[in-house]
Short mmCIF file of C-alpha atoms in Angstrom, two decimals:
data_model
loop_
_atom_site.label_atom_id
_atom_site.label_comp_id
_atom_site.label_asym_id
_atom_site.label_seq_id
_atom_site.Cartn_x
_atom_site.Cartn_y
_atom_site.Cartn_z
CA UNK A 1 51.02 -0.01 -10.89
CA UNK A 2 49.84 -1.66 -7.71
CA UNK A 3 46.78 -3.89 -8.02
CA UNK A 4 45.65 -2.48 -4.68
CA UNK A 5 43.67 0.18 -6.48
CA UNK A 6 41.39 -2.52 -7.96
CA UNK A 7 40.95 -4.26 -4.64
CA UNK A 8 39.93 -1.00 -2.97
CA UNK A 9 37.64 -0.27 -5.89
CA UNK A 10 35.68 -3.49 -5.33
CA UNK A 11 35.23 -2.44 -1.69
CA UNK A 12 33.83 0.94 -2.73
CA UNK A 13 31.63 -0.73 -5.30
CA UNK A 14 30.21 -3.14 -2.74
CA UNK A 15 29.53 -0.26 -0.36
CA UNK A 16 27.67 1.53 -3.10
CA UNK A 17 25.42 -1.47 -3.73
CA UNK A 18 24.75 -1.81 -0.03
CA UNK A 19 23.70 1.82 0.09
CA UNK A 20 21.18 1.04 -2.65
CA UNK A 21 19.77 -1.94 -0.77
CA UNK A 22 19.48 0.11 2.44
CA UNK A 23 17.89 3.04 0.59
CA UNK A 24 15.31 0.65 -0.89
CA UNK A 25 14.52 -0.74 2.57
CA UNK A 26 14.08 2.78 3.93
CA UNK A 27 11.95 3.83 0.95
CA UNK A 28 9.62 0.92 1.79
CA UNK A 29 9.48 1.64 5.51
CA UNK A 30 5.69 2.08 5.29
CA UNK A 31 4.82 -0.33 2.46
CA UNK A 32 2.26 -2.87 3.75
CA UNK A 33 3.71 -6.36 4.04
CA UNK A 34 7.15 -5.37 2.77
CA UNK A 35 9.98 -7.73 3.73
CA UNK A 36 13.38 -6.12 4.32
CA UNK A 37 16.16 -7.26 2.01
CA UNK A 38 19.11 -8.73 3.88
CA UNK A 39 22.61 -7.90 2.71
CA UNK A 40 25.98 -9.51 3.23
CA UNK A 41 29.47 -8.80 2.00
CA UNK A 42 31.16 -11.78 0.43
CA UNK A 43 34.91 -12.19 -0.04
CA UNK A 44 36.14 -13.63 -3.31
CA UNK A 45 39.81 -14.65 -3.34
CA UNK A 46 41.53 -13.90 -6.64
CA UNK A 47 43.30 -17.03 -7.84
CA UNK A 48 45.90 -16.96 -10.53
CA UNK A 49 49.63 -17.18 -10.99
CA UNK A 50 51.69 -16.68 -7.87
CA UNK A 51 50.49 -16.34 -4.31
CA UNK A 52 46.80 -15.76 -3.80
CA UNK A 53 47.07 -12.60 -1.71
CA UNK A 54 44.22 -10.46 -2.92
CA UNK A 55 40.59 -10.85 -1.95
CA UNK A 56 37.85 -8.92 -3.65
CA UNK A 57 34.71 -7.78 -1.86
CA UNK A 58 31.26 -8.45 -3.29
CA UNK A 59 27.91 -7.26 -2.01
CA UNK A 60 25.24 -9.92 -1.97
CA UNK A 61 21.61 -10.03 -0.93
CA UNK A 62 21.15 -13.20 1.04
CA UNK A 63 17.36 -13.14 1.06
CA UNK A 64 14.67 -11.33 2.99
CA UNK A 65 13.98 -10.89 6.66
CA UNK A 66 11.16 -13.09 7.95
CA UNK A 67 10.49 -11.06 11.07
CA UNK A 68 6.86 -10.04 11.44
CA UNK A 69 6.04 -6.39 10.72
CA UNK A 70 4.00 -4.27 13.09
CA UNK A 71 0.26 -4.93 12.74
CA UNK A 72 -2.15 -2.03 12.97
CA UNK A 73 -5.92 -2.13 13.34
CA UNK A 74 -7.80 -0.59 10.44
CA UNK A 75 -11.30 -1.86 11.15
CA UNK A 76 -11.79 -2.47 7.43
CA UNK A 77 -13.22 -5.96 6.94
CA UNK A 78 -11.16 -6.61 3.80
CA UNK A 79 -7.83 -5.83 5.47
CA UNK A 80 -6.12 -9.03 6.55
CA UNK A 81 -2.78 -9.57 8.26
CA UNK A 82 -1.09 -12.98 8.10
CA UNK A 83 0.03 -14.38 11.41
CA UNK A 84 3.37 -16.04 11.99
CA UNK A 85 5.18 -16.93 8.83
CA UNK A 86 2.15 -17.35 6.56
CA UNK A 87 1.85 -15.77 3.11
CA UNK A 88 -1.21 -15.11 0.92
CA UNK A 89 -1.32 -16.61 -2.56
CA UNK A 90 -2.04 -14.29 -5.50
CA UNK A 91 -1.98 -14.85 -9.22
CA UNK A 92 0.94 -12.94 -10.72
CA UNK A 93 0.71 -11.11 -14.03
CA UNK A 94 2.50 -14.04 -15.68
CA UNK A 95 -0.25 -16.39 -14.46
CA UNK A 96 1.91 -18.20 -11.93
CA UNK A 97 1.12 -18.46 -8.26
CA UNK A 98 2.99 -15.88 -6.20
CA UNK A 99 2.97 -14.99 -2.52
CA UNK A 100 2.68 -11.76 -0.62
CA UNK A 101 2.22 -10.53 2.93
CA UNK A 102 0.30 -7.44 1.86
CA UNK A 103 -3.35 -8.05 2.72
CA UNK A 104 -5.32 -4.93 1.79
CA UNK A 105 -7.90 -6.69 -0.33
CA UNK A 106 -10.49 -5.20 -2.66
CA UNK A 107 -13.43 -6.57 -4.61
CA UNK A 108 -13.20 -5.83 -8.32
CA UNK A 109 -16.28 -5.06 -10.49
CA UNK A 110 -16.63 -8.76 -11.34
CA UNK A 111 -16.73 -9.66 -7.67
CA UNK A 112 -13.25 -11.19 -7.61
CA UNK A 113 -11.17 -10.64 -4.49
CA UNK A 114 -8.01 -8.80 -5.59
CA UNK A 115 -5.02 -7.09 -3.99
CA UNK A 116 -4.48 -3.32 -4.46
CA UNK A 117 -2.47 -3.99 -7.62
CA UNK A 118 -5.48 -5.83 -9.10
CA UNK A 119 -4.00 -9.32 -8.88
CA UNK A 120 -6.60 -11.99 -7.98
CA UNK A 121 -6.27 -13.58 -4.57
CA UNK A 122 -6.16 -17.34 -4.93
CA UNK A 123 -8.37 -19.67 -2.98
CA UNK A 124 -8.35 -23.44 -2.79
CA UNK A 125 -9.76 -23.69 -6.31
CA UNK A 126 -8.61 -20.53 -8.07
CA UNK A 127 -9.73 -16.93 -7.59
CA UNK A 128 -12.48 -16.20 -5.07
CA UNK A 129 -15.65 -14.53 -6.35
CA UNK A 130 -18.20 -12.91 -4.06
CA UNK A 131 -21.83 -12.15 -4.99
CA UNK A 132 -23.02 -8.61 -5.74
CA UNK A 133 -23.74 -6.33 -2.81
CA UNK A 134 -22.40 -8.80 -0.31
CA UNK A 135 -20.73 -7.98 2.95
CA UNK A 136 -17.52 -9.99 2.99
CA UNK A 137 -16.06 -11.50 6.13
CA UNK A 138 -12.78 -13.35 6.34
CA UNK A 139 -12.30 -15.83 9.17
CA UNK A 140 -8.98 -16.48 10.89
CA UNK A 141 -8.39 -19.64 8.84
CA UNK A 142 -8.97 -17.72 5.58
CA UNK A 143 -12.56 -18.83 4.99
CA UNK A 144 -14.35 -16.09 3.04
CA UNK A 145 -18.04 -15.73 3.74
CA UNK A 146 -20.40 -13.35 2.01
CA UNK A 147 -23.63 -12.10 3.45
CA UNK A 148 -26.25 -10.61 1.16
CA UNK A 149 -28.83 -8.54 3.00
CA UNK A 150 -30.50 -10.38 5.84
CA UNK A 151 -29.71 -13.86 4.49
CA UNK A 152 -27.40 -16.08 6.48
CA UNK A 153 -23.74 -15.76 5.39
CA UNK A 154 -22.56 -18.30 2.85
CA UNK A 155 -19.03 -19.58 2.37
CA UNK A 156 -17.62 -18.61 -1.01
CA UNK A 157 -14.10 -19.98 -0.68
CA UNK A 158 -10.98 -20.03 1.41
CA UNK A 159 -7.90 -17.87 0.89
CA UNK A 160 -4.89 -20.00 0.12
CA UNK A 161 -2.09 -19.41 2.58
CA UNK A 162 1.30 -21.07 2.63
CA UNK A 163 3.98 -21.30 5.26
CA UNK A 164 7.47 -21.46 3.80
CA UNK A 165 10.05 -23.51 5.66
CA UNK A 166 13.52 -24.83 5.00
CA UNK A 167 12.31 -27.36 2.45
CA UNK A 168 10.03 -24.81 0.75
CA UNK A 169 11.77 -21.44 0.91
CA UNK A 170 10.42 -18.37 -0.81
CA UNK A 171 12.43 -16.09 -3.03
CA UNK A 172 11.59 -12.58 -4.12
CA UNK A 173 10.94 -12.21 -7.85
CA UNK A 174 11.65 -9.14 -9.89
CA UNK A 175 8.03 -7.96 -9.57
CA UNK A 176 8.39 -7.77 -5.78
CA UNK A 177 6.20 -10.86 -5.17
CA UNK A 178 7.57 -14.02 -3.63
CA UNK A 179 7.67 -17.35 -5.40
CA UNK A 180 8.79 -20.90 -4.65
CA UNK A 181 12.42 -21.86 -5.24
CA UNK A 182 11.79 -23.03 -8.80
CA UNK A 183 8.82 -20.73 -9.33
CA UNK A 184 6.54 -23.61 -8.35
CA UNK A 185 3.49 -23.43 -6.09
CA UNK A 186 3.78 -24.35 -2.42
CA UNK A 187 1.17 -26.63 -0.78
CA UNK A 188 -1.63 -24.86 1.08
CA UNK A 189 -1.06 -24.74 4.81
CA UNK A 190 -3.78 -25.79 7.24
CA UNK A 191 -2.18 -24.18 10.23
CA UNK A 192 -1.78 -20.71 8.72
CA UNK A 193 -3.96 -18.07 10.37
CA UNK A 194 -4.80 -14.47 9.63
CA UNK A 195 -6.26 -11.53 11.44
CA UNK A 196 -9.06 -9.65 9.78
CA UNK A 197 -9.51 -5.88 10.21
CA UNK A 198 -5.76 -5.41 10.54
CA UNK A 199 -2.94 -4.61 8.19
CA UNK A 200 0.68 -5.62 8.54
CA UNK A 201 3.21 -2.87 7.97
CA UNK A 202 6.75 -3.25 6.68
CA UNK A 203 9.28 -5.24 8.70
CA UNK A 204 12.11 -2.82 7.98
CA UNK A 205 13.91 -1.87 11.17
CA UNK A 206 14.55 1.84 10.52
CA UNK A 207 17.18 2.09 13.27
CA UNK A 208 19.17 -0.79 11.84
CA UNK A 209 18.93 0.65 8.33
CA UNK A 210 20.05 4.12 9.45
CA UNK A 211 23.02 2.73 11.35
CA UNK A 212 23.88 0.50 8.40
CA UNK A 213 23.82 3.58 6.23
CA UNK A 214 26.19 5.52 8.48
CA UNK A 215 28.54 2.54 8.55
CA UNK A 216 28.44 2.14 4.79
CA UNK A 217 29.15 5.85 4.31
CA UNK A 218 32.27 5.59 6.47
CA UNK A 219 33.34 2.40 4.82
CA UNK A 220 33.10 4.10 1.45
CA UNK A 221 35.30 6.90 2.81
CA UNK A 222 37.89 4.38 3.97
CA UNK A 223 38.00 2.87 0.49
CA UNK A 224 38.45 6.34 -0.97
CA UNK A 225 41.31 6.90 1.48
CA UNK A 226 42.87 3.65 0.32
CA UNK A 227 42.71 4.87 -3.25
CA UNK A 228 44.36 8.12 -2.21
CA UNK A 229 47.10 6.25 -0.33
CA UNK A 230 47.61 4.16 -3.40
CA UNK A 231 48.05 7.28 -5.48
CA UNK A 232 50.58 8.73 -3.01
CA UNK A 233 52.54 5.47 -3.01
CA UNK A 234 52.59 5.52 -6.77
CA UNK A 235 53.76 9.13 -6.87
CA UNK A 236 56.56 8.47 -4.39
CA UNK A 237 57.67 5.45 -6.35
CA UNK A 238 57.84 7.36 -9.59
CA UNK A 239 59.77 10.17 -7.88
CA UNK A 240 62.36 7.65 -6.75
CA UNK A 241 62.63 6.37 -10.28
CA UNK A 242 62.96 9.85 -11.77
CA UNK A 243 65.86 10.66 -9.35
CA UNK A 244 67.67 7.57 -10.51
CA UNK A 245 67.12 8.44 -14.15
CA UNK B 1 25.40 5.70 -6.55
CA UNK B 2 22.90 7.73 -8.53
CA UNK B 3 20.59 4.75 -8.09
CA UNK B 4 20.36 5.12 -4.32
CA UNK B 5 19.59 8.81 -4.75
CA UNK B 6 16.67 7.93 -7.00
CA UNK B 7 15.51 5.12 -4.69
CA UNK B 8 15.39 7.50 -1.73
CA UNK B 9 13.63 10.04 -3.90
CA UNK B 10 10.78 7.56 -4.51
CA UNK B 11 10.62 7.04 -0.74
CA UNK B 12 10.33 10.77 -0.05
CA UNK B 13 7.76 11.15 -2.80
CA UNK B 14 5.62 8.35 -1.38
CA UNK B 15 5.68 9.85 2.11
CA UNK B 16 4.81 13.25 0.69
CA UNK B 17 1.82 11.72 -1.09
CA UNK B 18 0.79 10.03 2.14
CA UNK B 19 0.91 13.37 3.96
CA UNK B 20 -1.25 14.92 1.22
CA UNK B 21 -3.85 12.22 1.76
CA UNK B 22 -3.71 12.60 5.55
CA UNK B 23 -4.06 16.40 5.28
CA UNK B 24 -7.11 15.98 3.08
CA UNK B 25 -8.64 13.55 5.58
CA UNK B 26 -8.02 15.99 8.44
CA UNK B 27 -9.36 18.91 6.43
CA UNK B 28 -12.59 16.94 5.94
CA UNK B 29 -12.93 15.80 9.53
CA UNK B 30 -16.26 17.65 9.81
CA UNK B 31 -17.54 17.09 6.26
CA UNK B 32 -20.87 15.27 6.18
CA UNK B 33 -20.64 11.86 4.57
CA UNK B 34 -16.88 12.09 3.93
CA UNK B 35 -15.00 8.81 3.69
CA UNK B 36 -11.35 8.73 4.65
CA UNK B 37 -8.73 7.64 2.14
CA UNK B 38 -5.33 6.14 2.74
CA UNK B 39 -2.34 5.88 0.45
CA UNK B 40 -1.36 2.32 -0.44
CA UNK B 41 2.27 1.69 -1.29
CA UNK B 42 3.90 -1.07 -3.29
CA UNK B 43 7.59 -1.84 -3.77
CA UNK B 44 8.90 -1.27 -7.27
CA UNK B 45 10.66 -3.82 -9.47
CA UNK B 46 13.83 -5.54 -8.45
CA UNK B 47 17.04 -5.51 -10.45
CA UNK B 48 18.65 -8.91 -10.48
CA UNK B 49 22.28 -7.87 -10.72
CA UNK B 50 23.70 -11.28 -9.91
CA UNK B 51 21.49 -14.34 -10.21
CA UNK B 52 21.53 -16.54 -7.16
CA UNK B 53 22.42 -20.12 -8.01
CA UNK B 54 24.28 -19.17 -11.18
CA UNK B 55 27.34 -21.25 -11.96
CA UNK B 56 30.68 -19.81 -10.96
CA UNK B 57 32.45 -22.93 -12.16
CA UNK B 58 31.30 -26.28 -13.44
CA UNK B 59 30.66 -27.63 -9.96
CA UNK B 60 30.13 -24.39 -8.05
CA UNK B 61 27.13 -22.10 -7.84
CA UNK B 62 26.68 -18.67 -6.27
CA UNK B 63 25.22 -19.11 -2.78
CA UNK B 64 23.83 -15.58 -2.77
CA UNK B 65 22.84 -13.22 -5.54
CA UNK B 66 22.46 -9.48 -5.67
CA UNK B 67 18.98 -8.09 -5.96
CA UNK B 68 18.45 -4.36 -5.70
CA UNK B 69 14.95 -2.97 -5.36
CA UNK B 70 14.19 0.29 -7.10
CA UNK B 71 12.11 1.92 -4.40
CA UNK B 72 8.45 2.42 -3.74
CA UNK B 73 5.39 3.89 -5.41
CA UNK B 74 1.89 4.87 -4.41
CA UNK B 75 -0.34 2.32 -6.08
CA UNK B 76 -3.70 3.60 -4.87
CA UNK B 77 -5.53 5.89 -2.53
CA UNK B 78 -8.00 3.41 -1.12
CA UNK B 79 -11.18 4.84 0.30
CA UNK B 80 -12.48 3.38 3.51
CA UNK B 81 -16.27 3.15 3.45
CA UNK B 82 -16.91 2.27 7.08
CA UNK B 83 -19.86 3.96 8.70
CA UNK B 84 -19.25 7.50 9.93
CA UNK B 85 -20.60 8.73 13.23
CA UNK B 86 -24.34 9.38 12.98
CA UNK B 87 -25.48 12.53 14.72
CA UNK B 88 -28.90 13.79 15.55
CA UNK B 89 -29.70 17.11 13.88
CA UNK B 90 -33.50 17.26 14.17
CA UNK B 91 -33.78 18.77 10.69
CA UNK B 92 -36.73 17.22 8.87
CA UNK B 93 -34.80 16.76 5.64
CA UNK B 94 -31.61 15.39 7.17
CA UNK B 95 -31.33 11.71 6.35
CA UNK B 96 -28.49 9.40 7.31
CA UNK B 97 -27.92 5.98 5.77
CA UNK B 98 -27.29 3.33 8.38
CA UNK B 99 -25.46 0.65 6.44
CA UNK B 100 -24.66 0.21 2.76
CA UNK B 101 -25.73 2.42 -0.11
CA UNK B 102 -25.64 5.89 -1.60
CA UNK B 103 -28.20 8.56 -2.37
CA UNK B 104 -28.60 9.14 -6.10
CA UNK B 105 -28.20 12.74 -7.17
CA UNK B 106 -29.00 14.14 -10.60
CA UNK B 107 -26.20 16.29 -11.96
CA UNK B 108 -26.83 19.28 -14.25
CA UNK B 109 -25.47 17.29 -17.23
CA UNK B 110 -28.02 14.53 -16.70
CA UNK B 111 -25.64 11.97 -15.21
CA UNK B 112 -26.15 10.43 -11.81
CA UNK B 113 -23.78 11.05 -8.93
CA UNK B 114 -23.75 9.20 -5.63
CA UNK B 115 -23.50 10.64 -2.16
CA UNK B 116 -23.58 9.70 1.50
CA UNK B 117 -24.36 13.27 2.47
CA UNK B 118 -28.03 13.32 3.39
CA UNK B 119 -28.38 16.88 4.66
CA UNK B 120 -31.04 17.77 2.10
CA UNK B 121 -32.91 20.99 1.62
CA UNK B 122 -35.98 21.97 -0.36
CA UNK B 123 -35.45 24.40 -3.23
CA UNK B 124 -37.80 27.11 -4.50
CA UNK B 125 -39.89 24.56 -6.42
CA UNK B 126 -40.10 22.27 -3.44
CA UNK B 127 -37.71 19.68 -4.84
CA UNK B 128 -35.47 17.80 -2.39
CA UNK B 129 -31.93 18.92 -3.26
CA UNK B 130 -28.41 18.57 -1.88
CA UNK B 131 -26.57 21.54 -0.40
CA UNK B 132 -25.15 22.21 -3.87
CA UNK B 133 -28.68 22.40 -5.29
CA UNK B 134 -28.68 19.10 -7.20
CA UNK B 135 -31.99 17.22 -6.92
CA UNK B 136 -32.39 13.57 -5.96
CA UNK B 137 -33.03 11.39 -9.02
CA UNK B 138 -36.31 10.24 -7.47
CA UNK B 139 -37.57 13.77 -8.19
CA UNK B 140 -39.54 14.20 -5.03
CA UNK B 141 -41.37 17.53 -4.82
CA UNK B 142 -42.81 18.71 -1.55
CA UNK B 143 -46.22 20.31 -2.17
CA UNK B 144 -46.61 23.90 -1.01
CA UNK B 145 -47.95 24.15 2.50
CA UNK B 146 -47.17 20.55 3.36
CA UNK B 147 -46.56 19.79 6.99
CA UNK B 148 -45.10 16.94 8.90
CA UNK B 149 -42.84 15.44 6.27
CA UNK B 150 -41.68 12.00 7.29
CA UNK B 151 -39.10 9.76 5.66
CA UNK B 152 -39.41 6.15 6.70
CA UNK B 153 -36.58 3.70 7.18
CA UNK B 154 -37.41 2.09 3.83
CA UNK B 155 -37.43 5.41 1.95
CA UNK B 156 -41.11 6.31 1.70
CA UNK B 157 -41.62 10.09 1.92
CA UNK B 158 -45.01 11.23 3.18
CA UNK B 159 -46.43 14.68 3.84
CA UNK B 160 -49.55 15.87 5.54
CA UNK B 161 -51.54 18.49 3.68
CA UNK B 162 -53.38 21.20 5.60
CA UNK B 163 -56.97 20.25 6.29
CA UNK B 164 -56.38 16.49 5.93
CA UNK B 165 -55.70 13.99 8.60
CA UNK B 166 -53.86 11.21 6.79
CA UNK B 167 -50.35 11.79 5.44
CA UNK B 168 -50.04 11.34 1.68
CA UNK B 169 -47.06 9.52 0.11
CA UNK B 170 -45.16 11.91 -2.16
CA UNK B 171 -42.30 9.74 -3.32
CA UNK B 172 -39.68 7.10 -2.57
CA UNK B 173 -35.99 7.59 -1.95
CA UNK B 174 -34.01 4.84 -3.67
CA UNK B 175 -30.47 3.90 -2.81
CA UNK B 176 -27.70 2.55 -5.01
CA UNK B 177 -24.93 0.24 -3.90
CA UNK B 178 -21.74 -0.88 -5.61
CA UNK B 179 -19.86 -4.12 -5.54
CA UNK B 180 -16.62 -2.17 -5.06
CA UNK B 181 -17.39 1.21 -3.48
CA UNK B 182 -13.64 1.79 -3.04
CA UNK B 183 -13.46 2.13 -6.84
CA UNK B 184 -15.86 5.09 -6.98
CA UNK B 185 -14.44 8.25 -8.42
CA UNK B 186 -14.68 11.19 -6.02
CA UNK B 187 -16.10 14.32 -7.65
CA UNK B 188 -15.85 16.70 -4.71
CA UNK B 189 -18.97 18.33 -3.23
CA UNK B 190 -19.50 15.08 -1.29
CA UNK B 191 -20.31 13.31 -4.55
CA UNK B 192 -18.96 10.18 -6.20
CA UNK B 193 -19.26 8.97 -9.78
CA UNK B 194 -19.52 5.42 -11.05
CA UNK B 195 -16.31 4.08 -12.63
CA UNK B 196 -15.13 0.94 -14.37
CA UNK B 197 -13.62 -0.22 -11.09
CA UNK B 198 -16.72 0.36 -8.97
CA UNK B 199 -19.01 -1.67 -11.22
CA UNK B 200 -22.53 -0.70 -12.18
CA UNK B 201 -24.88 0.64 -9.50
CA UNK B 202 -27.37 -1.79 -7.99
CA UNK B 203 -30.57 0.08 -7.16
CA UNK B 204 -32.83 -0.87 -4.35
CA UNK B 205 -35.13 0.45 -1.71
CA UNK B 206 -33.53 1.26 1.63
CA UNK B 207 -33.73 -1.54 4.17
CA UNK B 208 -33.97 -4.14 1.37
CA UNK B 209 -31.33 -6.75 0.50
CA UNK B 210 -27.82 -5.28 0.74
CA UNK B 211 -29.01 -1.75 1.54
CA UNK B 212 -28.87 0.27 4.71
CA UNK B 213 -31.87 1.85 6.29
CA UNK B 214 -32.65 5.58 6.43
CA UNK B 215 -32.75 7.62 9.59
CA UNK B 216 -34.62 10.88 9.40
CA UNK B 217 -33.34 13.77 11.51
CA UNK B 218 -29.79 12.46 11.54
CA UNK B 219 -26.67 13.22 9.50
CA UNK B 220 -23.68 10.98 8.94
CA UNK B 221 -20.42 12.68 9.82
CA UNK B 222 -17.06 11.80 8.32
CA UNK B 223 -15.38 8.55 9.29
CA UNK B 224 -12.02 10.24 9.86
CA UNK B 225 -10.40 9.17 13.12
CA UNK B 226 -8.36 12.19 14.24
CA UNK B 227 -6.08 10.27 16.58
CA UNK B 228 -5.23 7.74 13.89
CA UNK B 229 -4.51 10.47 11.35
CA UNK B 230 -2.22 12.36 13.73
CA UNK B 231 -0.29 9.24 14.61
CA UNK B 232 0.08 8.41 10.95
CA UNK B 233 1.23 11.96 10.29
CA UNK B 234 4.04 11.60 12.82
CA UNK B 235 5.08 8.28 11.27
CA UNK B 236 5.01 9.82 7.80
CA UNK B 237 7.20 12.71 8.86
CA UNK B 238 9.78 10.39 10.41
CA UNK B 239 9.85 8.15 7.34
CA UNK B 240 10.33 11.24 5.19
CA UNK B 241 13.24 12.35 7.37
CA UNK B 242 14.88 8.94 7.17
CA UNK B 243 14.67 8.94 3.39
CA UNK B 244 16.17 12.42 3.26
CA UNK B 245 18.98 11.08 5.45
CA UNK B 246 19.58 8.34 2.89
CA UNK B 247 19.90 11.00 0.19
CA UNK B 248 22.37 12.87 2.39
CA UNK B 249 24.52 9.78 2.89
CA UNK B 250 24.52 9.02 -0.83
CA UNK B 251 25.45 12.62 -1.52
CA UNK B 252 28.35 12.46 0.93
CA UNK B 253 29.61 9.31 -0.75
CA UNK B 254 29.46 11.03 -4.12
CA UNK B 255 31.27 14.00 -2.65
CA UNK B 256 34.08 11.81 -1.37
CA UNK B 257 34.33 10.21 -4.77
CA UNK B 258 34.61 13.52 -6.56
CA UNK B 259 37.35 14.63 -4.17
CA UNK B 260 39.68 11.85 -5.30
#
């Protein structure tokens, strides 16, 4: 039997994975701060005895898109949107420092600033705690000030923000948060800025994802056609053999 | 393949939930003291199907991995406690809170509920009650025949009795505030209940530290912004459509596969 059937199968398999990645991007088209997953097909030559003629296809996710998502005004003082390429630091469930672009903050019953999932937002020296009954304001550089009643506002901490670059890239972990390349913490950035009263949406480009989906559907069909061709070839070959026999 | 069907399903479900929340906001656009909610989404876990940086040979590592997310879920319906529009009503017992805080209402089972709806009435015994008939915990009773009831900005209720010239104080309205009002549990009937997430209530007189002041003769409307809700509704519908398209594509791929 021709090995072509396996080669075509890897193509169909890769298309199927791509459909999953695109479906996940589309499912998160309105998730605050979501970063679209990038996908790429990779060719893997099969080496072995004889001529290396076959190349398998593999689907790979090459990282996430760093394009900014659309920012909408909410007017809520605890909604913050990171500008540029900045990320907010939160404490993940495993205790390590993780990063996110989602900035819909809340104050938990203990006064700690948390994200909607209940993870504490990290400041320069650990989680930020605000006093009871305070009105919280967040400045563009991340400084959190709390104002109780008619007293003058007091600074209670500064949100830690990081700006990943080529030396310090961020990678998505399995919990959907971003972490440093080795899971290590990035240094706090002094130039990172945020916008308070706004929320960043998802950076998924729905048009691109839809078109990608159409393309992947057709590509899958082509692979199926290849498999069918393969079957026809096989049938014809065996007919030839049966005539001889 | 089944995976992408399920992923798109979570997307459709999330958008449906968002539309439910938007519909409820719009339905309560004229409800006194209503606070708008919005659905907050979070991406689900990621499946690491091929670890980036894993060794393919002794000296070679994978330059790219394969990570597939499993969709989206609604993590919360966050309530937005910004001030609603304050409207003049000229009713003596209409009180709006300008700023932080909630009225404390005594429920029939003895617990305390919290409300921003200050369109109070007097019941047959003269008690100040909400529109559902629940009295304020302060237990203020208006004496029969009282005239000229005034509620001051700091919550002092006074009434003038017939035949007297000076108004007599008949009680104080106290407010309660929460460290995390977004964590309050909505009970319906414009009422909220304390929860673990909201923290314990902090009582105080209106106009004191951390509390808003009272405005007699005014009611606080809902803080729903109709334009914003409609725009969000359009966005939700489109996102729903796109996710249904993703299901369609996955289905077509499955169909092709089964035709082999």
